[in-house]
PDB file of C-alpha atoms in Angstrom:
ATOM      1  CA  UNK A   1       0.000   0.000   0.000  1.00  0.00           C
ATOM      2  CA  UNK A   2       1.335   3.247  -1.096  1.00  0.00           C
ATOM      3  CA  UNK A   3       1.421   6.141   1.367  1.00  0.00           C
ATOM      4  CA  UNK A   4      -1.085   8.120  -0.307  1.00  0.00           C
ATOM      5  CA  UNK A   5      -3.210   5.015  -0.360  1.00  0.00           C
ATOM      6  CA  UNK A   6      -2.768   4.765   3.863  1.00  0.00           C
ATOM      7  CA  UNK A   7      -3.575   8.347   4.025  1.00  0.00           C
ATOM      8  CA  UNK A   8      -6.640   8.210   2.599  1.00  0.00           C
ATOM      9  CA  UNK A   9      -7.668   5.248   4.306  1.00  0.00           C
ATOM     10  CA  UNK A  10      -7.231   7.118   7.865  1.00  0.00           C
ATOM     11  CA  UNK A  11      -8.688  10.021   6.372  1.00  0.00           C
ATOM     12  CA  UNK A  12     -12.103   7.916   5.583  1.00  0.00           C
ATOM     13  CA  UNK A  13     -11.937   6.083   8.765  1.00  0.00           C
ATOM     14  CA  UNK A  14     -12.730   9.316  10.896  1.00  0.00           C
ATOM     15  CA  UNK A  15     -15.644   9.576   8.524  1.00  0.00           C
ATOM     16  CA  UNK A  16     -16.582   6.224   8.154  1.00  0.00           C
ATOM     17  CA  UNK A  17     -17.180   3.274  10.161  1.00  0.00           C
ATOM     18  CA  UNK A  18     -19.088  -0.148   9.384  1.00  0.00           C
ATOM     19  CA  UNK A  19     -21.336  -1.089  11.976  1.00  0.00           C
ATOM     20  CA  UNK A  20     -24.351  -3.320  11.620  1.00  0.00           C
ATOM     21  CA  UNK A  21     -27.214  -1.429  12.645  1.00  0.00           C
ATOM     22  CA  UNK A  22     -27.623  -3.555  15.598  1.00  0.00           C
ATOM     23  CA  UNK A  23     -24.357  -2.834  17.040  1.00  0.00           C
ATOM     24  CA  UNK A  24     -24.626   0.473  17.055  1.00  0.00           C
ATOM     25  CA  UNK A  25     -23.868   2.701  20.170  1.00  0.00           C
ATOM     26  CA  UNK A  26     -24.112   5.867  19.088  1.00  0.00           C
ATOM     27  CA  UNK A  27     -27.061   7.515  16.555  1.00  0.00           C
ATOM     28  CA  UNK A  28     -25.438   8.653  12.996  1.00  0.00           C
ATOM     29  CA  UNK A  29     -27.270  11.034  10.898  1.00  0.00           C
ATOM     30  CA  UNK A  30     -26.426   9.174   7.534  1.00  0.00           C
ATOM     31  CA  UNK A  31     -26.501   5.552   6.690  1.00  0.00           C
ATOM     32  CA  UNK A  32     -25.687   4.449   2.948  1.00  0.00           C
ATOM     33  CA  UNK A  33     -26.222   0.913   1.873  1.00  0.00           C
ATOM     34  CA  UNK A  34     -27.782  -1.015  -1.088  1.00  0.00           C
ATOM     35  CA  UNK A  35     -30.204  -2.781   1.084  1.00  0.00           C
ATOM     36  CA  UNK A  36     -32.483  -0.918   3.444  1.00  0.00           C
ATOM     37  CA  UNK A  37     -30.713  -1.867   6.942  1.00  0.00           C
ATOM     38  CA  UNK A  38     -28.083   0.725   4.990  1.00  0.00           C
ATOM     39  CA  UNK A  39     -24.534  -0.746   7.141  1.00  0.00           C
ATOM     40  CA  UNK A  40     -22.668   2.557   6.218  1.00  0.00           C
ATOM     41  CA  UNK A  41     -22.421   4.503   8.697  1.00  0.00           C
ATOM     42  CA  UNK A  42     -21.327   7.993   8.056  1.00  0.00           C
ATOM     43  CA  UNK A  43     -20.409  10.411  10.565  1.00  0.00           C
ATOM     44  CA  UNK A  44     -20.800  13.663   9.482  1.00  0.00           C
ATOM     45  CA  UNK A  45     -23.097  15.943  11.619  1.00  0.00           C
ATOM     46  CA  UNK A  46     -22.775  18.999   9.542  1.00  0.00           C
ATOM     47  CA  UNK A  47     -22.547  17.528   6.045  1.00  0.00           C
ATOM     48  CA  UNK A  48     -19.128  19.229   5.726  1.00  0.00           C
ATOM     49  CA  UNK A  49     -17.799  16.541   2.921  1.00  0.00           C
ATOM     50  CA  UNK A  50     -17.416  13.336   4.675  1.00  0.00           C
ATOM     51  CA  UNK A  51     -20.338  11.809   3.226  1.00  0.00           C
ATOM     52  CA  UNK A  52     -19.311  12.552  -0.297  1.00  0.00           C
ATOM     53  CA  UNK A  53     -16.623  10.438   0.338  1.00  0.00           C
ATOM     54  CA  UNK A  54     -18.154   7.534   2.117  1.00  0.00           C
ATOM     55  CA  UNK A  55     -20.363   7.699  -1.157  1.00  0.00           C
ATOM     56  CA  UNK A  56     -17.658   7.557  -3.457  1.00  0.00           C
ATOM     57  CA  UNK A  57     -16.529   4.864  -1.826  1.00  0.00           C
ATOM     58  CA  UNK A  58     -19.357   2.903  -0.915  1.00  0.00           C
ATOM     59  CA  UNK A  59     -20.188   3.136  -5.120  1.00  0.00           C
ATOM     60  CA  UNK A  60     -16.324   2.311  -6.118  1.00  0.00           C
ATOM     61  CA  UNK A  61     -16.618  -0.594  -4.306  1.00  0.00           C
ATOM     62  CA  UNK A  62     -20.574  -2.098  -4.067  1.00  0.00           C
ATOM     63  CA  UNK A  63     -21.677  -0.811  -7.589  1.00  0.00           C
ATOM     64  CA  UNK A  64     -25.568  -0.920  -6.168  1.00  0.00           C
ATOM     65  CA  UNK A  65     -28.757  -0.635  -8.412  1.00  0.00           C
ATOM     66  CA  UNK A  66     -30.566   0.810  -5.456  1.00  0.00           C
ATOM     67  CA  UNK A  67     -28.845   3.125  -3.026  1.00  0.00           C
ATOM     68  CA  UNK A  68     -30.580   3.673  -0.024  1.00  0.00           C
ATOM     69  CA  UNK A  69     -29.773   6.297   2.080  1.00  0.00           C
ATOM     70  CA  UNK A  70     -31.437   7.045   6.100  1.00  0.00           C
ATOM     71  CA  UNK A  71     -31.081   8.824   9.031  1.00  0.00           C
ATOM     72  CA  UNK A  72     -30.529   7.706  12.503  1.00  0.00           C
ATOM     73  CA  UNK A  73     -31.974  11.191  13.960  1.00  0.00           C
ATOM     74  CA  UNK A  74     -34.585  13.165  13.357  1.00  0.00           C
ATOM     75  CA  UNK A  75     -32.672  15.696  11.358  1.00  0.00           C
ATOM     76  CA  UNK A  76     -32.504  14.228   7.726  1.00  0.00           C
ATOM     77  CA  UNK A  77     -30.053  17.257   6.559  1.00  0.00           C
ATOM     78  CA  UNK A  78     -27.564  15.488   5.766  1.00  0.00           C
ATOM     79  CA  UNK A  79     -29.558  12.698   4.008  1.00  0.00           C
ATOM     80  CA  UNK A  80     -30.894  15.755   1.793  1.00  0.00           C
ATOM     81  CA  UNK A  81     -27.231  16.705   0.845  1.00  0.00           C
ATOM     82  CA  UNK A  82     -26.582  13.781  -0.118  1.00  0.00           C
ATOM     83  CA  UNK A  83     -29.682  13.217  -2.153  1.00  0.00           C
ATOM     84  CA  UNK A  84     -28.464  15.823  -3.531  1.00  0.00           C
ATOM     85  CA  UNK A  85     -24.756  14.904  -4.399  1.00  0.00           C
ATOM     86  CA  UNK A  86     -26.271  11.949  -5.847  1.00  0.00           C
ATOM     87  CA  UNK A  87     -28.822  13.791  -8.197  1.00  0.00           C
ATOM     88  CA  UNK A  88     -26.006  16.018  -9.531  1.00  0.00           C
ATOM     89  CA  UNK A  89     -23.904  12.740 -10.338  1.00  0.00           C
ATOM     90  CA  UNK A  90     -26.331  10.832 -11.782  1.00  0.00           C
ATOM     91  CA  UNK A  91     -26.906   7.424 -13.115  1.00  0.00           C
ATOM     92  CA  UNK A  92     -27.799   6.102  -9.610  1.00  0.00           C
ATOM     93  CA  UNK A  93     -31.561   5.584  -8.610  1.00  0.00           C
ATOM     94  CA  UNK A  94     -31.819   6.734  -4.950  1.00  0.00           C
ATOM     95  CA  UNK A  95     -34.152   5.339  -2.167  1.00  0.00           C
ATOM     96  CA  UNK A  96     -35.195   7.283   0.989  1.00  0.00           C
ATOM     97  CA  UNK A  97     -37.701   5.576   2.551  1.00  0.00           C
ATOM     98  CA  UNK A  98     -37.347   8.964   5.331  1.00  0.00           C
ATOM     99  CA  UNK A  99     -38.703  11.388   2.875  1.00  0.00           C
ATOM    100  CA  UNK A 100     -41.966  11.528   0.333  1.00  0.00           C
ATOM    101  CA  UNK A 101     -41.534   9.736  -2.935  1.00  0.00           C
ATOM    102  CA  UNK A 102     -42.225  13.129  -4.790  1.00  0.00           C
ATOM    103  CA  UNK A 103     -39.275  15.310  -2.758  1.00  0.00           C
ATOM    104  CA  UNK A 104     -37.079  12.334  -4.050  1.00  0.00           C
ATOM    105  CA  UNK A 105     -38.164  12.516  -7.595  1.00  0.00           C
ATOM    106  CA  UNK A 106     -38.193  16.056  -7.414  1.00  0.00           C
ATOM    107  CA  UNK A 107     -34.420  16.117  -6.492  1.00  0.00           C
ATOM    108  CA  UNK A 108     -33.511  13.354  -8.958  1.00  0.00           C
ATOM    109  CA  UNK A 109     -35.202  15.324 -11.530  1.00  0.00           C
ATOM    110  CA  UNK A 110     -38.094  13.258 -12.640  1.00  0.00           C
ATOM    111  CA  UNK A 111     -41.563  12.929 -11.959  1.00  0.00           C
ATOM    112  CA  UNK A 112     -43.351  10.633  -9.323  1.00  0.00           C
ATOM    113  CA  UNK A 113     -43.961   7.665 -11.370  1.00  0.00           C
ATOM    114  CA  UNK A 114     -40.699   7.188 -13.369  1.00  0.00           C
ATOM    115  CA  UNK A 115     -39.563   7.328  -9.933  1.00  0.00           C
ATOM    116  CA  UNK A 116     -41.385   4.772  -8.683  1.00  0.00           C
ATOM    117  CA  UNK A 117     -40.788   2.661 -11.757  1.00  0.00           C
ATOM    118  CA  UNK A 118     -37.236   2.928 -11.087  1.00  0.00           C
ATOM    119  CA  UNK A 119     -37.079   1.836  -7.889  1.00  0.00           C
ATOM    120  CA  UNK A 120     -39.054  -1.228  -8.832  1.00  0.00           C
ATOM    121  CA  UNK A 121     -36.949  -2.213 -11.434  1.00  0.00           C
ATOM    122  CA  UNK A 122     -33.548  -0.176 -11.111  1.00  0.00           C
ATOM    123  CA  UNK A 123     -32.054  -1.465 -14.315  1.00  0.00           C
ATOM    124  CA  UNK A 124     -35.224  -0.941 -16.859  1.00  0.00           C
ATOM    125  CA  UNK A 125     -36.100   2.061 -18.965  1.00  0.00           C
ATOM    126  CA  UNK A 126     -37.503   4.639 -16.128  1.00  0.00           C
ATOM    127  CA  UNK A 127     -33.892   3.771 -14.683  1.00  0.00           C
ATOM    128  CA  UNK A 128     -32.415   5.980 -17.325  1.00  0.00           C
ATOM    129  CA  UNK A 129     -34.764   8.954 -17.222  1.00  0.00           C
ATOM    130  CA  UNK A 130     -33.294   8.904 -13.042  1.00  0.00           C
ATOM    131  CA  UNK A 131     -30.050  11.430 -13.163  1.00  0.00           C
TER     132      UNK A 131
END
């Protein structure tokens, strides 16, 4: 492992940490996973950047149809951001099971249905209208 390599790696621990959901101590305010229990979890109370990078990471390495992203908390701002970041890199069809169907669509940039569509069958044609 190169040293840039181990940097990075400590860098994205302080961010990241895999717990099962049952484990965990300590509430986060993003989860990421390709299954609903979402095993990512992401701490980054302020959505400063660190969940960009536990979602470049988490896609670099799963490659998920679905993404599904959820809060621990009540605050779902970060889950919005990265709704968001996800939206503005497109290709990915992104479940929050936290928020309405249509403030999903909306931020993915399609309407209701295709979103629904999508999420029923991630890989058909209302996949590609999502991003």
């Amino acid at each position: 492992m190169s040293v840039m390599q181990s940097v990075i790696r400590k860098i994205l621990s302080v961010f990241v940490e895999e717990t099962p959901v049952s484990g965990m101590a300590a509430a986060n305010n993003l989860r990421i996973g390709a299954t609903p229990e979402c095993p990512v979890a992401v701490n980054d109370p302020h959505g400063d950047g660190g969940f960009q990078l536990a979602i470049d990471k988490f896609l670099r390495e799963e490659s998920p149809d679905l993404i599904f992203l959820r809060s621990d908390t009540d605050d779902l701002s970060v889950v919005r951001k990265a709704l968001a970041y996800l939206s503005r890199r497109g290709q990915e069809v992104v479940v929050v099971e936290q928020l309405p169907d249509a403030e999903v669509a909306a931020a993915l940039g399609v309407g209701v249905r295709e979103y629904q569509s999508a999420v029923i069958n991630p890989n058909g044609d209302a996949a590609a209208l999502v991003g």
